[in-house]
Coordinates of C-alpha atoms in Angstrom, one line a residue:
X1 CA 59.3 34.1 -131.4
X2 CA 58.2 32.0 -128.4
X3 CA 57.7 29.0 -130.7
X4 CA 61.1 29.2 -132.2
X5 CA 63.0 29.7 -128.9
X6 CA 61.3 26.7 -127.3
X7 CA 61.8 24.4 -130.2
X8 CA 65.5 25.0 -130.0
X9 CA 65.6 23.2 -126.6
X10 CA 65.5 19.5 -125.9
X11 CA 63.9 17.7 -123.0
X12 CA 66.3 18.5 -120.2
X13 CA 67.8 15.6 -118.4
X14 CA 65.6 13.1 -120.3
X15 CA 66.3 10.7 -123.1
X16 CA 64.4 11.6 -126.2
X17 CA 61.9 8.9 -126.9
X18 CA 62.0 7.2 -130.2
X19 CA 59.5 8.4 -132.8
X20 CA 57.1 5.6 -133.9
X21 CA 54.7 5.8 -136.8
X22 CA 51.4 4.2 -135.8
X23 CA 49.1 3.0 -138.6
X24 CA 45.6 4.3 -138.5
X25 CA 44.3 0.7 -138.2
X26 CA 46.2 0.3 -135.0
X27 CA 44.9 3.4 -133.1
X28 CA 42.3 1.6 -131.1
X29 CA 44.5 -0.7 -129.1
X30 CA 45.7 -1.2 -125.5
X31 CA 48.2 0.8 -123.5
X32 CA 51.9 0.0 -123.6
X33 CA 52.8 -0.4 -119.9
X34 CA 54.5 -3.8 -119.8
X35 CA 57.3 -4.1 -122.2
X36 CA 59.0 -0.8 -123.0
X37 CA 61.6 -2.5 -125.2
X38 CA 58.9 -3.9 -127.5
X39 CA 57.6 -1.7 -130.3
X40 CA 54.3 0.0 -130.0
X41 CA 53.0 -1.9 -133.0
X42 CA 53.8 -5.3 -131.5
X43 CA 52.2 -4.4 -128.2
X44 CA 49.1 -2.9 -129.9
X45 CA 48.6 -6.2 -131.7
X46 CA 48.5 -8.1 -128.4
X47 CA 46.2 -5.8 -126.4
X48 CA 43.3 -4.5 -128.4
X49 CA 40.7 -4.4 -125.6
X50 CA 40.9 -0.7 -124.8
X51 CA 40.9 2.4 -126.9
X52 CA 44.0 4.6 -126.9
X53 CA 43.4 8.3 -126.4
X54 CA 43.6 10.4 -129.6
X55 CA 45.1 13.8 -129.1
X56 CA 45.1 16.6 -131.8
X57 CA 48.3 18.5 -131.2
X58 CA 49.9 21.7 -132.6
X59 CA 53.0 23.0 -130.8
X60 CA 56.7 22.1 -130.4
X61 CA 58.2 18.7 -130.9
X62 CA 59.8 18.1 -127.5
X63 CA 56.4 18.5 -125.8
X64 CA 54.8 16.3 -128.4
X65 CA 57.4 13.6 -127.7
X66 CA 56.8 13.8 -123.9
X67 CA 53.1 13.4 -124.4
X68 CA 53.5 10.5 -126.8
X69 CA 55.8 8.8 -124.3
X70 CA 53.1 8.7 -121.6
X71 CA 52.2 5.2 -120.4
X72 CA 48.7 5.5 -121.9
X73 CA 50.4 5.5 -125.4
X74 CA 48.2 8.2 -126.9
X75 CA 47.9 8.7 -130.6
X76 CA 49.2 12.3 -131.1
X77 CA 48.1 13.8 -134.4
X78 CA 50.3 16.7 -135.4
X79 CA 47.5 17.8 -137.8
X80 CA 48.3 21.4 -138.5
X81 CA 51.0 20.5 -141.0
X82 CA 48.2 19.8 -143.5
X83 CA 45.1 21.5 -142.0
X84 CA 44.0 24.7 -140.4
X85 CA 44.2 24.6 -136.6
X86 CA 40.4 24.7 -136.2
X87 CA 40.0 21.7 -138.6
X88 CA 40.5 19.2 -135.8
X89 CA 40.5 15.5 -136.7
X90 CA 37.1 14.1 -135.7
X91 CA 38.6 11.1 -133.9
X92 CA 40.5 13.4 -131.4
X93 CA 39.1 13.6 -127.9
X94 CA 41.6 16.1 -126.6
X95 CA 43.0 19.2 -128.3
X96 CA 46.4 20.6 -127.2
X97 CA 47.2 23.8 -129.0
X98 CA 49.2 27.0 -129.2
X99 CA 47.7 30.2 -130.6
X100 CA 49.8 30.2 -133.9
X101 CA 47.3 30.4 -136.8
X102 CA 44.2 30.9 -134.6
X103 CA 44.3 34.7 -135.3
X104 CA 42.8 33.8 -138.7
X105 CA 40.0 31.6 -137.4
X106 CA 36.6 32.3 -138.9
X107 CA 34.3 34.5 -136.8
X108 CA 31.5 31.9 -136.9
X109 CA 31.8 28.4 -135.5
X110 CA 32.8 25.8 -138.2
X111 CA 30.1 23.2 -138.9
X112 CA 30.6 20.2 -136.6
X113 CA 32.7 22.0 -134.0
X114 CA 33.9 20.7 -131.5
X115 CA 33.7 17.4 -133.4
X116 CA 34.7 14.6 -131.0
X117 CA 36.6 16.9 -128.5
X118 CA 35.9 16.5 -124.8
X119 CA 38.5 19.1 -123.7
X120 CA 40.9 21.7 -125.0
X121 CA 44.3 22.4 -123.4
X122 CA 45.7 25.8 -124.5
X123 CA 49.5 25.5 -124.0
X124 CA 50.1 29.1 -123.3
X125 CA 48.8 31.4 -120.6
X126 CA 47.2 33.9 -122.9
X127 CA 43.9 33.0 -124.6
X128 CA 43.1 36.3 -126.4
X129 CA 44.0 35.0 -129.9
X130 CA 41.0 32.6 -130.0
X131 CA 37.5 33.3 -131.3
X132 CA 34.6 33.4 -128.8
X133 CA 33.1 30.1 -130.2
X134 CA 36.4 28.3 -129.2
X135 CA 35.2 28.5 -125.5
X136 CA 31.6 27.6 -125.9
X137 CA 31.2 23.8 -126.0
X138 CA 33.9 22.0 -124.0
X139 CA 36.1 22.8 -121.0
X140 CA 39.2 24.9 -121.9
X141 CA 42.4 25.0 -119.8
X142 CA 45.5 27.1 -120.3
X143 CA 49.2 27.3 -119.3
X144 CA 48.6 29.7 -116.5
X145 CA 51.5 29.9 -114.1
X146 CA 54.1 28.1 -116.3
X147 CA 56.0 31.4 -116.9
X148 CA 54.8 33.3 -113.9
X149 CA 58.1 33.1 -112.0
X150 CA 60.2 34.2 -115.0
X151 CA 57.9 37.1 -115.7
X152 CA 57.9 38.2 -112.1
X153 CA 61.7 38.1 -112.2
X154 CA 61.7 40.3 -115.3
X155 CA 59.3 42.8 -113.7
X156 CA 61.5 43.1 -110.5
X157 CA 64.6 43.4 -112.7
X158 CA 63.0 46.3 -114.5
X159 CA 62.2 48.0 -111.2
X160 CA 65.7 47.5 -109.9
X161 CA 67.2 48.8 -113.2
X162 CA 65.1 51.9 -113.1
X163 CA 65.7 52.8 -109.4
X164 CA 69.4 52.0 -109.6
X165 CA 69.6 53.8 -113.0
X166 CA 71.4 50.9 -114.6
X167 CA 70.5 51.9 -118.2
X168 CA 71.1 55.6 -117.7
X169 CA 74.5 54.9 -116.0
X170 CA 75.7 52.5 -118.7
X171 CA 78.9 53.9 -120.2
X172 CA 79.2 56.8 -117.8
X173 CA 82.5 57.9 -116.4
X174 CA 83.2 59.2 -112.9
X175 CA 83.1 62.8 -114.0
X176 CA 79.9 62.6 -116.0
X177 CA 76.6 64.0 -114.7
X178 CA 74.9 61.3 -112.7
X179 CA 71.1 60.6 -112.5
X180 CA 69.8 60.1 -108.9
X181 CA 70.2 56.5 -107.8
X182 CA 67.4 55.5 -105.5
X183 CA 66.6 52.7 -103.0
X184 CA 64.0 50.0 -103.4
X185 CA 62.8 49.4 -99.9
X186 CA 59.7 51.4 -99.0
X187 CA 58.7 52.1 -102.6
X188 CA 55.2 51.2 -103.8
X189 CA 54.6 48.6 -106.5
X190 CA 51.2 48.7 -108.1
X191 CA 49.7 45.6 -109.8
X192 CA 47.1 45.7 -112.4
X193 CA 46.1 42.0 -112.1
X194 CA 46.6 39.6 -109.2
X195 CA 46.7 36.2 -111.1
X196 CA 49.7 33.9 -111.1
X197 CA 52.0 36.6 -112.5
X198 CA 50.8 39.3 -110.1
X199 CA 51.1 37.0 -107.1
X200 CA 54.7 36.1 -108.1
X201 CA 55.6 39.8 -108.4
X202 CA 54.0 40.6 -105.1
X203 CA 56.0 37.8 -103.3
X204 CA 59.2 39.2 -104.5
X205 CA 58.4 42.8 -103.9
X206 CA 57.2 42.2 -100.4
X207 CA 60.5 40.3 -99.7
X208 CA 62.3 43.5 -100.7
X209 CA 60.3 45.5 -98.1
X210 CA 58.3 47.2 -100.8
X211 CA 54.6 48.1 -100.4
X212 CA 52.3 46.3 -102.8
X213 CA 48.9 47.7 -103.9
X214 CA 46.7 46.1 -106.6
X215 CA 43.4 46.0 -108.4
X216 CA 41.9 43.0 -110.2
X217 CA 38.6 41.8 -111.6
X218 CA 38.0 39.6 -108.6
X219 CA 39.0 42.1 -106.0
X220 CA 40.8 39.4 -104.1
X221 CA 44.4 39.7 -102.9
X222 CA 46.8 36.8 -103.6
X223 CA 46.4 34.2 -100.9
X224 CA 48.7 34.6 -98.0
X225 CA 50.3 37.9 -99.2
X226 CA 50.0 41.4 -97.6
X227 CA 48.7 43.1 -100.8
X228 CA 46.4 46.2 -100.4
X229 CA 43.5 45.9 -102.8
X230 CA 42.2 49.2 -104.2
X231 CA 39.1 49.9 -106.1
X232 CA 40.4 50.9 -109.5
X233 CA 43.5 51.1 -111.7
X234 CA 43.5 54.9 -111.2
X235 CA 43.7 54.4 -107.5
X236 CA 46.6 52.0 -107.9
X237 CA 48.6 54.3 -110.3
X238 CA 47.9 57.3 -108.0
X239 CA 50.1 55.9 -105.2
X240 CA 52.6 53.7 -107.2
X241 CA 56.2 54.4 -107.9
X242 CA 56.2 51.4 -110.2
X243 CA 53.1 49.9 -111.8
X244 CA 53.0 46.5 -113.6
X245 CA 50.3 45.6 -116.1
X246 CA 49.7 41.9 -115.5
X247 CA 46.0 41.5 -116.6
X248 CA 44.8 39.4 -119.5
X249 CA 43.8 41.1 -122.7
X250 CA 40.0 41.3 -122.9
X251 CA 37.6 43.8 -124.4
X252 CA 37.5 45.5 -121.0
X253 CA 41.3 45.8 -120.7
X254 CA 42.0 46.7 -124.3
X255 CA 43.2 50.3 -124.4
X256 CA 42.7 50.7 -120.6
X257 CA 46.0 52.5 -120.1
X258 CA 44.9 55.7 -121.8
X259 CA 45.4 59.4 -121.2
X260 CA 42.7 59.6 -118.5
X261 CA 44.3 56.7 -116.5
X262 CA 47.9 58.1 -116.9
X263 CA 46.7 61.6 -115.8
X264 CA 45.7 60.0 -112.4
X265 CA 49.2 58.5 -112.0
X266 CA 51.7 59.6 -109.4
X267 CA 54.1 62.0 -111.3
X268 CA 57.2 60.2 -112.5
X269 CA 55.6 56.7 -112.5
X270 CA 57.6 53.8 -113.9
X271 CA 55.2 51.7 -116.0
X272 CA 56.0 48.1 -116.8
X273 CA 54.0 46.0 -119.3
X274 CA 54.4 42.2 -119.3
X275 CA 50.8 41.6 -120.5
X276 CA 49.7 42.7 -124.0
X277 CA 50.7 45.7 -126.0
X278 CA 47.1 46.4 -127.0
X279 CA 46.3 47.4 -123.4
X280 CA 48.2 50.7 -123.8
X281 CA 47.2 53.6 -126.0
X282 CA 50.6 54.4 -127.5
X283 CA 49.9 58.1 -128.3
X284 CA 48.7 58.7 -124.7
X285 CA 51.8 57.0 -123.2
X286 CA 54.1 59.1 -125.4
X287 CA 52.4 62.3 -124.3
X288 CA 52.7 61.2 -120.7
X289 CA 56.4 60.4 -121.2
X290 CA 57.0 63.8 -122.8
X291 CA 55.3 65.7 -120.0
X292 CA 57.1 63.7 -117.3
X293 CA 53.8 62.3 -115.9
X294 CA 55.3 58.9 -116.7
X295 CA 59.0 59.0 -115.9
X296 CA 59.9 55.8 -117.7
X297 CA 58.3 52.8 -119.4
X298 CA 59.6 49.3 -119.6
X299 CA 57.7 47.5 -122.4
X300 CA 58.2 43.8 -123.0
X301 CA 55.1 43.7 -125.2
X302 CA 54.0 46.2 -127.8
X303 CA 51.4 46.7 -130.5
X304 CA 52.4 45.9 -133.2
X305 CA 55.1 43.4 -132.1
X306 CA 57.8 44.0 -132.9
X307 CA 57.6 47.8 -133.2
X308 CA 59.0 49.3 -136.4
X309 CA 62.5 50.7 -136.0
X310 CA 61.3 54.2 -136.4
X311 CA 58.3 53.9 -134.0
X312 CA 58.2 56.9 -131.5
X313 CA 58.2 54.6 -128.5
X314 CA 61.3 52.8 -129.6
X315 CA 63.1 56.1 -130.2
X316 CA 62.0 57.8 -126.9
X317 CA 64.8 58.4 -124.4
X318 CA 62.7 57.2 -121.5
X319 CA 61.7 53.8 -122.7
X320 CA 63.2 50.3 -122.6
X321 CA 61.7 47.9 -125.0
X322 CA 62.5 44.2 -125.0
X323 CA 61.3 41.6 -127.6
X324 CA 58.7 39.8 -125.6
X325 CA 61.2 37.7 -123.6
X326 CA 59.9 38.2 -120.0
X327 CA 58.6 34.6 -120.0
X328 CA 62.0 33.0 -120.8
X329 CA 63.9 30.9 -118.4
X330 CA 66.0 27.7 -118.8
X331 CA 63.4 25.5 -117.1
X332 CA 60.4 26.8 -119.0
X333 CA 60.1 23.7 -121.1
X334 CA 60.3 21.4 -118.1
X335 CA 57.6 23.4 -116.4
X336 CA 55.4 23.2 -119.4
X337 CA 55.8 19.5 -119.8
X338 CA 55.1 18.9 -116.2
X339 CA 51.9 21.0 -116.2
X340 CA 50.7 19.5 -119.5
X341 CA 51.2 15.9 -118.3
X342 CA 49.4 16.6 -115.0
X343 CA 46.4 18.0 -116.9
X344 CA 46.5 15.0 -119.3
X345 CA 46.4 12.6 -116.4
X346 CA 43.4 14.4 -114.9
X347 CA 41.7 14.1 -118.3
X348 CA 42.4 10.4 -118.4
X349 CA 41.0 10.0 -114.9
X350 CA 37.8 11.8 -115.8
X351 CA 38.6 14.6 -113.3
X352 CA 37.6 18.2 -113.8
X353 CA 40.3 20.3 -115.5

């Protein structure tokens, strides 16, 4: 899982800060900015004029350590070891969380929510696992853009692999029948979504002399990029050689890639999904693959995830299914730490998220 993979990594190029247990009685104390070689407890005792920020936290240890090492010396409460993720400690002003466990949140807002929270920082780009009430009372930010470059690289790799027939040619000998190997330049890439991921894909595709068309909720092209904006997803698929789903999962996009949309696609379309598996109606995609309307599907996300070993999509000869790894890159943790700390410093300064 994402959580497991990230937790295997340390803070790159940085010394791991020492863990310090801070008694409850010493939480409202001054920041440690003067004597780094003195313990937090000693410094707290000498500077009790200011309140240290209290953060409720539920994610990986390396990021928690980076936050705890901030000069403001926040109290970081890793509270989900003993509580549900929505049972936030009332003394916390800021919540930093990952979606693990939130799938089981109650449909109605817990009494007292949002307690003492002034802001919520979701540490992943996707926010579809949270209940509606999660977004109602305080500002909520997310990890948008942290993995956009890696996901764009995955999408372009899938496009290259398909046009260059890398999967089909694997293990072939010189006398074996060969599938047609095609060029990249001049092909059309369609984007369903023009957020950080869509923009990163567009930059790379345009650099390869590909045409890029797109549709999005805003109707706006990524800034500074020659992307042709079309009215609908059907319009995009109708002219695309490759189409990439890069929209967030919402009630409007759930099941949007259905039989009607795929019937509008250019025959032989290569469909790439790096968003959410719930956006595709599997039975309709299978029918389109069988008919040749969709020539190939590269799916990094599925519903359910992972797919059972005997699932028809997994067994189909014209699919490539990867285990939700498009976001992975060796610098992902560094990017997440940097973005999280920038947001935390804006919070401390009283600036808008």
